[in-house]
């Protein structure tokens, strides 16, 4: 535990130094920050937008905005929450714009669970468990798609990127208590959606 | 029957499978390319600093705070202005300042104890196609000595000291100082200072209201075709309007104080200059003490 804590402290210290350098205009330092956070931010944008191109554009817009505003960030330790919030806002703005354009995303039809179950009959027990797991993940994925963007974003931040609730709260611009409640509500909504899929 | 909530591990795997694992390969380079050509914005200072925050809620809070402060400032300014106006309004009498005739008498008495001061009067005269404008400057030392300078052709100067009424004139040649002689003899010491004001009024005085002259509340005393604006504090005449009641000879005269300063004046103003040429002839008989309400010569 001590080693893990020490590593975390060292990583935070390095990140803070990178943030300070980037704030002074060091593009290499900014590149290091981008590299370690790009996938996570992209997933957050994607969770809200459900579209590769829009998510990429929103992520790019957010990182460039962060670069522009970095000198104004007072606390380097708050960088991740601050960045997530910029990403979430950029994705929300993009989504609003897309809604105005009335673009509708069509998800490819998933493999019916019944088909998977039928196939499972012909397989052995191990393969059957794997197929059930695949079916469950697929159901969860489709249930996830049916959630509202805010619910998807908070679930992605918490379950996929494993961000602490306090950072999620900063990212979404809400109090920690509200973030906890929204996370709980999103999980309930996901459960209901999974039941509907079943 | 409701299904149990999947475990966190299952959720993580399922959600991760639903989300793209990595960003597009060119996205990092796109970001850096744009960042290289984007100028960073440095921190604003003070109250407006949050306006530069990329977070919408922070900017909204800052804007709200600034709007509240501006509103408070506007309210304070309005209240201050209102208080000043109220203070000014309270200085203005609601109705006539008592008996107008008594006020006219008080004006005459006020000129018997004129404080040390300097003022300038702008005169405008209209009469059957003739328009004359001019400026007169007046000084008082607070002890009964006066100086008057006319901007007439001769640059006439009056210095009234005790029993002398010195007049500098050049009508007959070189500059000469005479004691109550010449064409301007019998000029009252404070005649022009009073802007033609006299206590007596045949038709009777009436009160015409209160106005601001030089930003000072002034009572308007009306006597027939004449009106005088009396400073509510010093009781000096600040404005004169003298219309001609005879329609066959239309004309008007307006004199208005355009500068007024109370305070000590230079003693030299009330003395004859060194080496002044003095008319040796004796003063006009009977002229000695300057009359407070003596006849006034218009510029």
CSV table of C-alpha atoms in Angstrom, one decimal:
chain,number,residue,atom,x,y,z
A,1,UNK,CA,0.0,0.0,0.0
A,2,UNK,CA,2.8,2.3,0.9
A,3,UNK,CA,4.5,1.7,-2.5
A,4,UNK,CA,1.2,2.4,-4.3
A,5,UNK,CA,0.7,5.6,-2.4
A,6,UNK,CA,4.2,6.7,-3.1
A,7,UNK,CA,3.8,6.0,-6.8
A,8,UNK,CA,0.5,8.0,-6.8
A,9,UNK,CA,2.2,10.9,-5.0
A,10,UNK,CA,5.1,10.8,-7.5
A,11,UNK,CA,2.7,10.7,-10.4
A,12,UNK,CA,0.7,13.7,-9.0
A,13,UNK,CA,3.9,15.6,-8.5
A,14,UNK,CA,5.0,14.9,-12.1
A,15,UNK,CA,1.6,15.8,-13.4
A,16,UNK,CA,1.6,19.1,-11.5
A,17,UNK,CA,5.0,19.9,-12.9
A,18,UNK,CA,3.8,19.2,-16.4
A,19,UNK,CA,0.7,21.3,-15.9
A,20,UNK,CA,2.9,24.2,-14.7
A,21,UNK,CA,5.2,23.9,-17.6
A,22,UNK,CA,2.3,23.6,-20.1
A,23,UNK,CA,0.8,26.7,-18.5
A,24,UNK,CA,4.0,28.6,-19.3
A,25,UNK,CA,3.6,27.5,-23.0
A,26,UNK,CA,5.7,24.3,-23.0
A,27,UNK,CA,4.0,22.4,-25.8
A,28,UNK,CA,6.0,19.2,-25.0
A,29,UNK,CA,4.7,19.2,-21.5
A,30,UNK,CA,1.2,19.7,-22.9
A,31,UNK,CA,1.8,16.8,-25.3
A,32,UNK,CA,2.6,14.6,-22.3
A,33,UNK,CA,-0.6,15.6,-20.6
A,34,UNK,CA,-2.6,14.9,-23.7
A,35,UNK,CA,-1.0,11.5,-24.3
A,36,UNK,CA,-1.9,10.2,-20.9
A,37,UNK,CA,-5.5,11.5,-20.9
A,38,UNK,CA,-6.6,11.4,-24.5
A,39,UNK,CA,-8.3,8.0,-24.5
A,40,UNK,CA,-10.2,8.7,-21.3
A,41,UNK,CA,-11.4,12.1,-22.5
A,42,UNK,CA,-12.4,10.6,-25.8
A,43,UNK,CA,-14.4,8.0,-24.1
A,44,UNK,CA,-16.1,10.6,-22.0
A,45,UNK,CA,-17.0,12.6,-25.1
A,46,UNK,CA,-18.1,9.4,-26.8
A,47,UNK,CA,-20.3,8.4,-23.9
A,48,UNK,CA,-22.2,11.7,-24.3
A,49,UNK,CA,-22.1,11.9,-28.1
A,50,UNK,CA,-22.1,8.2,-29.2
A,51,UNK,CA,-20.4,9.2,-32.4
A,52,UNK,CA,-16.8,8.8,-33.4
A,53,UNK,CA,-16.4,11.9,-35.4
A,54,UNK,CA,-18.3,14.2,-33.0
A,55,UNK,CA,-16.4,12.7,-30.0
A,56,UNK,CA,-13.1,13.3,-31.7
A,57,UNK,CA,-14.0,16.9,-32.6
A,58,UNK,CA,-15.3,17.6,-29.1
A,59,UNK,CA,-12.2,16.1,-27.6
A,60,UNK,CA,-9.9,18.2,-29.8
A,61,UNK,CA,-11.9,21.3,-29.1
A,62,UNK,CA,-11.7,20.6,-25.3
A,63,UNK,CA,-7.9,20.0,-25.3
A,64,UNK,CA,-7.3,23.1,-27.3
A,65,UNK,CA,-9.5,25.1,-25.0
A,66,UNK,CA,-7.6,23.7,-22.0
A,67,UNK,CA,-4.3,24.7,-23.6
A,68,UNK,CA,-5.6,28.2,-24.2
A,69,UNK,CA,-6.9,28.5,-20.6
A,70,UNK,CA,-4.1,26.7,-18.8
A,71,UNK,CA,-2.3,29.8,-17.6
A,72,UNK,CA,-5.5,30.7,-15.7
A,73,UNK,CA,-5.7,27.4,-13.9
A,74,UNK,CA,-4.7,28.3,-10.3
A,75,UNK,CA,-4.3,24.8,-8.9
A,76,UNK,CA,-2.3,22.3,-11.0
A,77,UNK,CA,-3.7,19.4,-8.9
A,78,UNK,CA,-7.2,20.2,-10.1
A,79,UNK,CA,-6.2,19.7,-13.7
A,80,UNK,CA,-7.9,16.4,-14.3
A,81,UNK,CA,-11.3,17.5,-12.9
A,82,UNK,CA,-10.9,20.8,-14.8
A,83,UNK,CA,-10.1,19.0,-18.0
A,84,UNK,CA,-12.9,16.5,-17.7
A,85,UNK,CA,-15.3,19.3,-17.2
A,86,UNK,CA,-14.1,21.1,-20.3
A,87,UNK,CA,-14.5,17.8,-22.2
A,88,UNK,CA,-18.0,17.2,-20.9
A,89,UNK,CA,-19.0,20.8,-21.7
A,90,UNK,CA,-17.6,20.6,-25.2
A,91,UNK,CA,-19.5,17.3,-25.8
A,92,UNK,CA,-22.7,18.8,-24.4
A,93,UNK,CA,-22.4,21.8,-26.7
A,94,UNK,CA,-21.7,19.5,-29.6
A,95,UNK,CA,-24.7,17.4,-28.7
A,96,UNK,CA,-27.0,20.4,-28.5
A,97,UNK,CA,-25.8,21.5,-31.9
A,98,UNK,CA,-26.4,18.0,-33.3
A,99,UNK,CA,-29.9,18.0,-31.9
A,100,UNK,CA,-30.6,21.2,-33.6
A,101,UNK,CA,-29.5,19.5,-36.8
A,102,UNK,CA,-31.8,16.6,-36.0
A,103,UNK,CA,-29.1,14.0,-36.6
A,104,UNK,CA,-30.2,10.6,-35.4
A,105,UNK,CA,-27.8,7.8,-34.7
A,106,UNK,CA,-28.7,4.3,-35.7
A,107,UNK,CA,-27.0,1.6,-33.7
A,108,UNK,CA,-26.3,-1.6,-35.7
A,109,UNK,CA,-28.7,-4.4,-34.6
A,110,UNK,CA,-27.1,-6.6,-31.9
A,111,UNK,CA,-27.0,-10.3,-32.1
A,112,UNK,CA,-30.3,-11.5,-30.6
A,113,UNK,CA,-29.9,-13.1,-27.2
A,114,UNK,CA,-32.1,-16.0,-28.2
A,115,UNK,CA,-29.7,-16.8,-31.1
A,116,UNK,CA,-26.8,-16.8,-28.7
A,117,UNK,CA,-28.7,-19.0,-26.3
A,118,UNK,CA,-29.6,-21.4,-29.1
A,119,UNK,CA,-26.0,-21.5,-30.2
A,120,UNK,CA,-25.0,-22.2,-26.6
A,121,UNK,CA,-27.0,-25.4,-26.5
A,122,UNK,CA,-24.6,-26.8,-29.0
A,123,UNK,CA,-21.5,-25.8,-27.1
A,124,UNK,CA,-19.9,-27.2,-24.1
A,125,UNK,CA,-20.3,-25.7,-20.5
A,126,UNK,CA,-17.3,-23.5,-20.7
A,127,UNK,CA,-18.2,-22.1,-24.1
A,128,UNK,CA,-21.8,-21.8,-22.8
A,129,UNK,CA,-20.6,-19.6,-19.9
A,130,UNK,CA,-18.6,-17.5,-22.2
A,131,UNK,CA,-21.5,-17.1,-24.5
A,132,UNK,CA,-23.7,-16.1,-21.6
A,133,UNK,CA,-21.1,-13.6,-20.5
A,134,UNK,CA,-21.0,-12.2,-24.0
A,135,UNK,CA,-24.8,-12.0,-24.0
A,136,UNK,CA,-24.8,-10.2,-20.7
A,137,UNK,CA,-22.2,-7.7,-21.8
A,138,UNK,CA,-24.1,-7.1,-25.0
A,139,UNK,CA,-27.3,-6.6,-23.0
A,140,UNK,CA,-25.5,-4.2,-20.7
A,141,UNK,CA,-24.0,-2.4,-23.7
A,142,UNK,CA,-27.4,-1.9,-25.3
A,143,UNK,CA,-29.0,-0.9,-22.0
A,144,UNK,CA,-26.1,1.6,-21.6
A,145,UNK,CA,-26.9,3.0,-25.0
A,146,UNK,CA,-30.4,3.6,-24.0
A,147,UNK,CA,-29.4,5.8,-21.1
A,148,UNK,CA,-29.4,9.6,-21.1
A,149,UNK,CA,-26.0,11.2,-22.0
A,150,UNK,CA,-25.5,12.4,-18.5
A,151,UNK,CA,-26.1,9.0,-17.1
A,152,UNK,CA,-23.7,7.4,-19.6
A,153,UNK,CA,-21.0,10.0,-18.8
A,154,UNK,CA,-21.1,9.5,-15.1
A,155,UNK,CA,-21.1,5.7,-15.5
A,156,UNK,CA,-18.2,5.8,-17.9
A,157,UNK,CA,-16.2,8.1,-15.6
A,158,UNK,CA,-16.9,5.9,-12.6
A,159,UNK,CA,-16.9,2.3,-14.0
A,160,UNK,CA,-14.6,2.5,-17.0
A,161,UNK,CA,-12.1,5.2,-16.1
A,162,UNK,CA,-12.5,4.6,-12.4
A,163,UNK,CA,-12.4,8.3,-11.5
A,164,UNK,CA,-13.0,9.3,-7.9
A,165,UNK,CA,-16.4,10.7,-7.2
A,166,UNK,CA,-14.9,14.0,-6.1
A,167,UNK,CA,-13.3,14.4,-9.5
A,168,UNK,CA,-16.5,13.3,-11.3
A,169,UNK,CA,-18.3,16.0,-9.3
A,170,UNK,CA,-15.7,18.6,-10.5
A,171,UNK,CA,-16.0,17.3,-14.1
A,172,UNK,CA,-19.7,17.6,-14.1
A,173,UNK,CA,-19.8,20.9,-12.1
A,174,UNK,CA,-21.9,19.5,-9.3
A,175,UNK,CA,-21.4,18.9,-5.6
A,176,UNK,CA,-20.0,15.6,-4.5
A,177,UNK,CA,-23.2,14.6,-2.8
A,178,UNK,CA,-25.1,15.3,-6.0
A,179,UNK,CA,-22.5,13.3,-8.0
A,180,UNK,CA,-23.1,10.3,-5.6
A,181,UNK,CA,-26.8,10.6,-6.0
A,182,UNK,CA,-26.6,10.8,-9.8
A,183,UNK,CA,-24.2,7.9,-9.9
A,184,UNK,CA,-26.7,5.9,-7.9
A,185,UNK,CA,-29.6,7.0,-10.1
A,186,UNK,CA,-27.6,6.1,-13.3
A,187,UNK,CA,-26.9,2.6,-12.0
A,188,UNK,CA,-30.6,2.2,-11.2
A,189,UNK,CA,-31.5,3.5,-14.7
A,190,UNK,CA,-29.0,1.0,-16.2
A,191,UNK,CA,-30.5,-1.8,-14.2
A,192,UNK,CA,-34.0,-0.9,-15.4
A,193,UNK,CA,-32.7,-0.7,-18.9
A,194,UNK,CA,-31.0,-4.1,-18.6
A,195,UNK,CA,-34.3,-5.6,-17.4
A,196,UNK,CA,-36.0,-4.1,-20.4
A,197,UNK,CA,-33.4,-5.6,-22.7
A,198,UNK,CA,-34.1,-9.0,-21.1
B,1,UNK,CA,-38.7,-10.4,-11.0
B,2,UNK,CA,-35.9,-7.9,-11.1
B,3,UNK,CA,-32.5,-9.0,-12.1
B,4,UNK,CA,-29.6,-8.4,-9.8
B,5,UNK,CA,-27.3,-5.6,-10.6
B,6,UNK,CA,-24.3,-6.8,-12.4
B,7,UNK,CA,-21.0,-6.7,-10.5
B,8,UNK,CA,-18.7,-3.7,-10.9
B,9,UNK,CA,-16.3,-5.9,-12.8
B,10,UNK,CA,-19.0,-7.0,-15.2
B,11,UNK,CA,-20.2,-3.4,-15.6
B,12,UNK,CA,-16.7,-2.2,-16.3
B,13,UNK,CA,-16.1,-4.8,-18.9
B,14,UNK,CA,-19.5,-4.3,-20.5
B,15,UNK,CA,-19.3,-0.5,-20.5
B,16,UNK,CA,-15.7,-0.5,-21.7
B,17,UNK,CA,-16.8,-2.8,-24.6
B,18,UNK,CA,-19.5,-0.3,-25.4
B,19,UNK,CA,-17.1,2.6,-25.5
B,20,UNK,CA,-14.2,3.0,-27.9
B,21,UNK,CA,-11.1,1.8,-26.2
B,22,UNK,CA,-8.8,4.4,-27.7
B,23,UNK,CA,-9.1,7.7,-29.4
B,24,UNK,CA,-8.5,7.9,-33.2
B,25,UNK,CA,-4.8,7.7,-34.0
B,26,UNK,CA,-4.5,11.1,-35.5
B,27,UNK,CA,-6.4,12.9,-32.8
B,28,UNK,CA,-3.4,13.6,-30.6
B,29,UNK,CA,-1.5,15.2,-33.6
B,30,UNK,CA,-4.6,17.2,-34.5
B,31,UNK,CA,-4.8,18.6,-31.0
B,32,UNK,CA,-1.1,19.5,-30.9
B,33,UNK,CA,-1.2,21.1,-34.3
B,34,UNK,CA,-4.0,23.3,-33.3
B,35,UNK,CA,-2.4,24.1,-29.9
B,36,UNK,CA,0.8,25.2,-31.5
B,37,UNK,CA,-1.1,27.9,-33.4
B,38,UNK,CA,-3.3,28.9,-30.5
B,39,UNK,CA,-2.3,31.7,-28.2
B,40,UNK,CA,-2.6,31.0,-24.5
B,41,UNK,CA,-4.7,33.4,-22.5
B,42,UNK,CA,-3.2,34.6,-19.3
B,43,UNK,CA,-4.9,35.1,-16.1
B,44,UNK,CA,-7.1,38.1,-15.5
B,45,UNK,CA,-6.7,39.9,-12.3
B,46,UNK,CA,-9.1,40.9,-9.6
B,47,UNK,CA,-12.8,40.6,-9.8
B,48,UNK,CA,-12.9,39.9,-13.5
B,49,UNK,CA,-10.6,36.9,-13.2
B,50,UNK,CA,-13.3,34.3,-13.2
B,51,UNK,CA,-14.6,35.7,-16.5
B,52,UNK,CA,-11.7,33.9,-18.1
B,53,UNK,CA,-12.5,30.6,-16.6
B,54,UNK,CA,-13.4,28.0,-19.2
B,55,UNK,CA,-16.1,26.6,-16.9
B,56,UNK,CA,-19.4,28.0,-17.8
B,57,UNK,CA,-20.7,27.9,-14.2
B,58,UNK,CA,-17.7,29.9,-13.0
B,59,UNK,CA,-18.2,32.5,-15.7
B,60,UNK,CA,-21.9,32.7,-14.9
B,61,UNK,CA,-21.1,33.1,-11.2
B,62,UNK,CA,-18.6,35.9,-12.0
B,63,UNK,CA,-21.0,37.6,-14.3
B,64,UNK,CA,-23.8,37.4,-11.7
B,65,UNK,CA,-21.5,38.8,-9.0
B,66,UNK,CA,-20.4,41.6,-11.3
B,67,UNK,CA,-24.0,42.3,-12.2
B,68,UNK,CA,-25.0,42.4,-8.5
B,69,UNK,CA,-22.1,44.8,-7.8
B,70,UNK,CA,-23.0,47.0,-10.7
B,71,UNK,CA,-26.6,47.0,-9.5
B,72,UNK,CA,-25.5,47.9,-6.0
B,73,UNK,CA,-23.3,50.7,-7.4
B,74,UNK,CA,-26.2,52.0,-9.4
B,75,UNK,CA,-28.5,51.9,-6.4
B,76,UNK,CA,-25.9,53.7,-4.3
B,77,UNK,CA,-25.3,56.3,-7.0
B,78,UNK,CA,-29.1,56.8,-7.4
B,79,UNK,CA,-29.5,57.1,-3.7
B,80,UNK,CA,-26.7,59.6,-3.5
B,81,UNK,CA,-28.0,61.6,-6.4
B,82,UNK,CA,-31.5,61.4,-4.8
B,83,UNK,CA,-30.1,62.6,-1.5
B,84,UNK,CA,-28.3,65.5,-3.1
B,85,UNK,CA,-31.3,66.5,-5.1
B,86,UNK,CA,-33.4,66.2,-2.0
B,87,UNK,CA,-30.8,68.3,-0.1
B,88,UNK,CA,-30.9,70.9,-2.9
B,89,UNK,CA,-34.7,70.7,-3.0
B,90,UNK,CA,-34.8,71.4,0.7
B,91,UNK,CA,-32.7,74.4,0.2
B,92,UNK,CA,-35.3,75.7,-2.2
B,93,UNK,CA,-38.3,77.2,-0.5
B,94,UNK,CA,-41.5,75.6,-1.3
B,95,UNK,CA,-43.4,78.8,-1.5
B,96,UNK,CA,-42.5,82.6,-1.6
B,97,UNK,CA,-39.8,83.6,0.9
B,98,UNK,CA,-42.2,85.5,3.1
B,99,UNK,CA,-43.1,89.1,2.1
B,100,UNK,CA,-41.4,90.0,-1.2
B,101,UNK,CA,-41.1,93.7,-0.1
B,102,UNK,CA,-39.3,92.6,3.0
B,103,UNK,CA,-37.0,90.5,0.9
B,104,UNK,CA,-36.3,93.6,-1.3
B,105,UNK,CA,-35.5,95.5,1.8
B,106,UNK,CA,-33.2,92.8,3.0
B,107,UNK,CA,-31.4,92.9,-0.4
B,108,UNK,CA,-30.7,96.6,0.1
B,109,UNK,CA,-29.3,95.9,3.5
B,110,UNK,CA,-27.2,93.1,2.3
B,111,UNK,CA,-25.3,95.5,0.0
B,112,UNK,CA,-24.4,97.6,2.9
B,113,UNK,CA,-22.2,94.8,4.2
B,114,UNK,CA,-20.9,93.2,1.1
B,115,UNK,CA,-18.3,90.6,2.0
B,116,UNK,CA,-14.9,90.3,0.3
B,117,UNK,CA,-15.6,88.9,-3.1
B,118,UNK,CA,-15.1,89.0,-6.8
B,119,UNK,CA,-17.7,88.6,-9.5
B,120,UNK,CA,-18.3,89.1,-13.2
B,121,UNK,CA,-21.5,90.1,-14.9
B,122,UNK,CA,-22.4,89.5,-18.5
B,123,UNK,CA,-24.6,92.1,-19.9
B,124,UNK,CA,-26.8,91.8,-23.0
B,125,UNK,CA,-28.9,94.6,-24.4
B,126,UNK,CA,-31.4,94.5,-27.2
B,127,UNK,CA,-33.0,97.6,-28.3
B,128,UNK,CA,-34.7,98.3,-31.7
B,129,UNK,CA,-32.2,96.4,-33.7
B,130,UNK,CA,-29.2,97.3,-31.6
B,131,UNK,CA,-27.5,94.4,-29.8
B,132,UNK,CA,-24.8,95.2,-27.2
B,133,UNK,CA,-23.0,92.7,-25.0
B,134,UNK,CA,-20.3,93.3,-22.5
B,135,UNK,CA,-18.7,92.1,-19.3
B,136,UNK,CA,-18.0,93.9,-16.1
B,137,UNK,CA,-15.8,92.8,-13.3
B,138,UNK,CA,-16.4,93.7,-9.7
B,139,UNK,CA,-14.4,93.4,-6.5
B,140,UNK,CA,-15.2,94.1,-2.9
B,141,UNK,CA,-12.7,93.9,0.0
B,142,UNK,CA,-15.4,93.5,2.7
B,143,UNK,CA,-14.6,96.9,4.4
B,144,UNK,CA,-16.6,99.1,2.0
B,145,UNK,CA,-14.1,99.4,-0.8
B,146,UNK,CA,-15.0,98.4,-4.3
B,147,UNK,CA,-13.5,98.2,-7.7
B,148,UNK,CA,-15.3,98.1,-11.0
B,149,UNK,CA,-13.8,97.6,-14.4
B,150,UNK,CA,-15.9,98.1,-17.5
B,151,UNK,CA,-14.8,96.6,-20.8
B,152,UNK,CA,-16.0,99.8,-22.6
B,153,UNK,CA,-14.0,101.7,-25.2
B,154,UNK,CA,-12.1,103.6,-22.5
B,155,UNK,CA,-11.5,100.7,-20.1
B,156,UNK,CA,-13.0,102.7,-17.4
B,157,UNK,CA,-12.1,101.8,-13.8
B,158,UNK,CA,-13.9,102.9,-10.6
B,159,UNK,CA,-12.3,102.6,-7.2
B,160,UNK,CA,-14.5,103.5,-4.4
B,161,UNK,CA,-12.7,104.1,-1.1
B,162,UNK,CA,-14.3,105.8,1.8
B,163,UNK,CA,-15.4,109.3,0.6
B,164,UNK,CA,-13.6,109.1,-2.7
B,165,UNK,CA,-15.0,107.7,-6.0
B,166,UNK,CA,-11.9,107.5,-8.2
B,167,UNK,CA,-12.6,107.2,-11.8
B,168,UNK,CA,-10.0,106.5,-14.5
B,169,UNK,CA,-11.1,107.8,-17.8
B,170,UNK,CA,-9.4,108.8,-21.1
B,171,UNK,CA,-12.1,110.7,-22.8
B,172,UNK,CA,-10.2,113.9,-23.0
B,173,UNK,CA,-6.7,112.6,-23.7
B,174,UNK,CA,-4.2,110.9,-21.4
B,175,UNK,CA,-5.2,108.5,-18.7
B,176,UNK,CA,-6.5,110.5,-15.7
B,177,UNK,CA,-7.8,109.7,-12.3
B,178,UNK,CA,-10.5,112.0,-11.0
B,179,UNK,CA,-12.3,112.1,-7.8
B,180,UNK,CA,-16.0,112.0,-8.6
B,181,UNK,CA,-15.7,114.1,-11.7
B,182,UNK,CA,-16.1,113.6,-15.4
B,183,UNK,CA,-18.8,111.8,-17.4
B,184,UNK,CA,-19.1,109.0,-14.9
B,185,UNK,CA,-19.4,111.2,-11.8
B,186,UNK,CA,-22.0,110.3,-9.2
B,187,UNK,CA,-21.6,106.7,-9.9
B,188,UNK,CA,-22.5,104.7,-6.8
B,189,UNK,CA,-19.9,102.6,-5.2
B,190,UNK,CA,-21.9,99.4,-5.5
B,191,UNK,CA,-24.4,100.6,-8.2
B,192,UNK,CA,-23.4,98.1,-10.9
B,193,UNK,CA,-22.7,95.5,-8.3
B,194,UNK,CA,-26.4,95.6,-7.5
B,195,UNK,CA,-27.4,95.1,-11.2
B,196,UNK,CA,-29.7,98.1,-11.1
B,197,UNK,CA,-31.6,96.8,-8.1
B,198,UNK,CA,-33.5,99.4,-6.1
B,199,UNK,CA,-35.7,98.8,-3.0
B,200,UNK,CA,-38.5,100.8,-4.3
B,201,UNK,CA,-41.0,99.3,-6.7
B,202,UNK,CA,-44.0,101.3,-7.9
B,203,UNK,CA,-46.2,98.4,-8.9
B,204,UNK,CA,-45.1,96.5,-5.8
B,205,UNK,CA,-42.8,93.5,-5.5
B,206,UNK,CA,-44.0,90.0,-6.2
B,207,UNK,CA,-42.4,86.6,-5.9
B,208,UNK,CA,-41.9,84.8,-9.2
B,209,UNK,CA,-40.4,81.5,-8.0
B,210,UNK,CA,-37.0,80.1,-7.4
B,211,UNK,CA,-34.4,79.3,-10.0
B,212,UNK,CA,-30.8,78.2,-10.1
B,213,UNK,CA,-28.2,80.8,-11.1
B,214,UNK,CA,-24.6,79.5,-11.1
B,215,UNK,CA,-26.0,76.4,-9.4
B,216,UNK,CA,-27.2,78.6,-6.5
B,217,UNK,CA,-30.9,78.8,-5.5
B,218,UNK,CA,-32.1,82.3,-6.3
B,219,UNK,CA,-35.5,84.0,-5.5
B,220,UNK,CA,-37.1,85.8,-8.4
B,221,UNK,CA,-38.4,89.1,-7.4
B,222,UNK,CA,-40.6,90.8,-9.9
B,223,UNK,CA,-41.3,94.5,-10.3
B,224,UNK,CA,-43.4,95.3,-13.3
B,225,UNK,CA,-41.3,94.6,-16.4
B,226,UNK,CA,-38.2,94.0,-14.2
B,227,UNK,CA,-37.1,90.8,-12.6
B,228,UNK,CA,-34.2,90.2,-10.2
B,229,UNK,CA,-32.9,86.9,-9.1
B,230,UNK,CA,-31.7,87.1,-5.5
B,231,UNK,CA,-29.1,84.7,-4.1
B,232,UNK,CA,-30.9,82.8,-1.3
B,233,UNK,CA,-27.7,82.8,0.8
B,234,UNK,CA,-25.9,86.1,0.3
B,235,UNK,CA,-29.0,88.1,-0.9
B,236,UNK,CA,-26.8,89.5,-3.8
B,237,UNK,CA,-28.5,90.0,-7.1
B,238,UNK,CA,-27.4,87.3,-9.5
B,239,UNK,CA,-29.5,88.2,-12.5
B,240,UNK,CA,-31.5,91.1,-13.9
B,241,UNK,CA,-34.0,91.1,-16.7
B,242,UNK,CA,-35.3,94.5,-17.6
B,243,UNK,CA,-37.9,94.6,-20.2
B,244,UNK,CA,-39.3,97.7,-21.7
B,245,UNK,CA,-43.0,98.1,-21.0
B,246,UNK,CA,-43.5,100.5,-23.9
B,247,UNK,CA,-44.3,98.4,-27.0
B,248,UNK,CA,-43.4,101.3,-29.3
B,249,UNK,CA,-39.8,101.1,-28.0
B,250,UNK,CA,-39.1,97.5,-27.5
B,251,UNK,CA,-35.9,96.5,-25.9
B,252,UNK,CA,-34.5,94.5,-23.0
B,253,UNK,CA,-31.5,94.3,-20.8
B,254,UNK,CA,-30.2,91.2,-19.2
B,255,UNK,CA,-27.3,91.1,-16.7
B,256,UNK,CA,-26.3,87.9,-15.2
B,257,UNK,CA,-23.5,87.0,-12.8
B,258,UNK,CA,-21.3,84.5,-14.6
B,259,UNK,CA,-18.6,84.1,-12.0
B,260,UNK,CA,-18.7,84.5,-8.3
B,261,UNK,CA,-16.0,84.0,-5.7
B,262,UNK,CA,-16.2,84.9,-2.0
B,263,UNK,CA,-12.9,85.5,-0.3
B,264,UNK,CA,-10.1,88.0,0.4
B,265,UNK,CA,-9.0,90.2,-2.6
B,266,UNK,CA,-5.7,91.9,-3.3
B,267,UNK,CA,-5.5,95.3,-1.5
B,268,UNK,CA,-3.8,96.8,-4.6
B,269,UNK,CA,-7.1,96.5,-6.4
B,270,UNK,CA,-8.6,99.2,-4.1
B,271,UNK,CA,-5.7,101.7,-4.3
B,272,UNK,CA,-4.7,104.3,-6.9
B,273,UNK,CA,-1.7,103.0,-8.8
B,274,UNK,CA,1.6,104.5,-8.0
B,275,UNK,CA,2.3,107.7,-10.1
B,276,UNK,CA,-1.3,108.0,-11.2
B,277,UNK,CA,-2.2,111.3,-12.8
B,278,UNK,CA,-4.9,112.9,-10.8
B,279,UNK,CA,-7.3,115.6,-12.0
B,280,UNK,CA,-6.6,118.5,-9.8
B,281,UNK,CA,-10.0,119.9,-10.0
B,282,UNK,CA,-12.1,119.4,-6.9
B,283,UNK,CA,-14.7,116.8,-6.7
B,284,UNK,CA,-18.2,117.5,-7.8
B,285,UNK,CA,-20.0,119.4,-5.1
B,286,UNK,CA,-22.1,117.3,-2.9
B,287,UNK,CA,-20.6,114.0,-3.9
B,288,UNK,CA,-18.8,112.4,-1.0
B,289,UNK,CA,-20.2,109.3,0.5
B,290,UNK,CA,-20.9,106.5,-2.0
B,291,UNK,CA,-24.5,105.7,-2.2
B,292,UNK,CA,-25.5,102.2,-1.6
B,293,UNK,CA,-28.4,102.7,-3.9
B,294,UNK,CA,-27.1,105.4,-6.1
B,295,UNK,CA,-27.8,105.7,-9.8
B,296,UNK,CA,-26.1,103.1,-11.8
B,297,UNK,CA,-24.4,103.5,-15.1
B,298,UNK,CA,-24.8,100.7,-17.5
B,299,UNK,CA,-21.9,99.5,-19.4
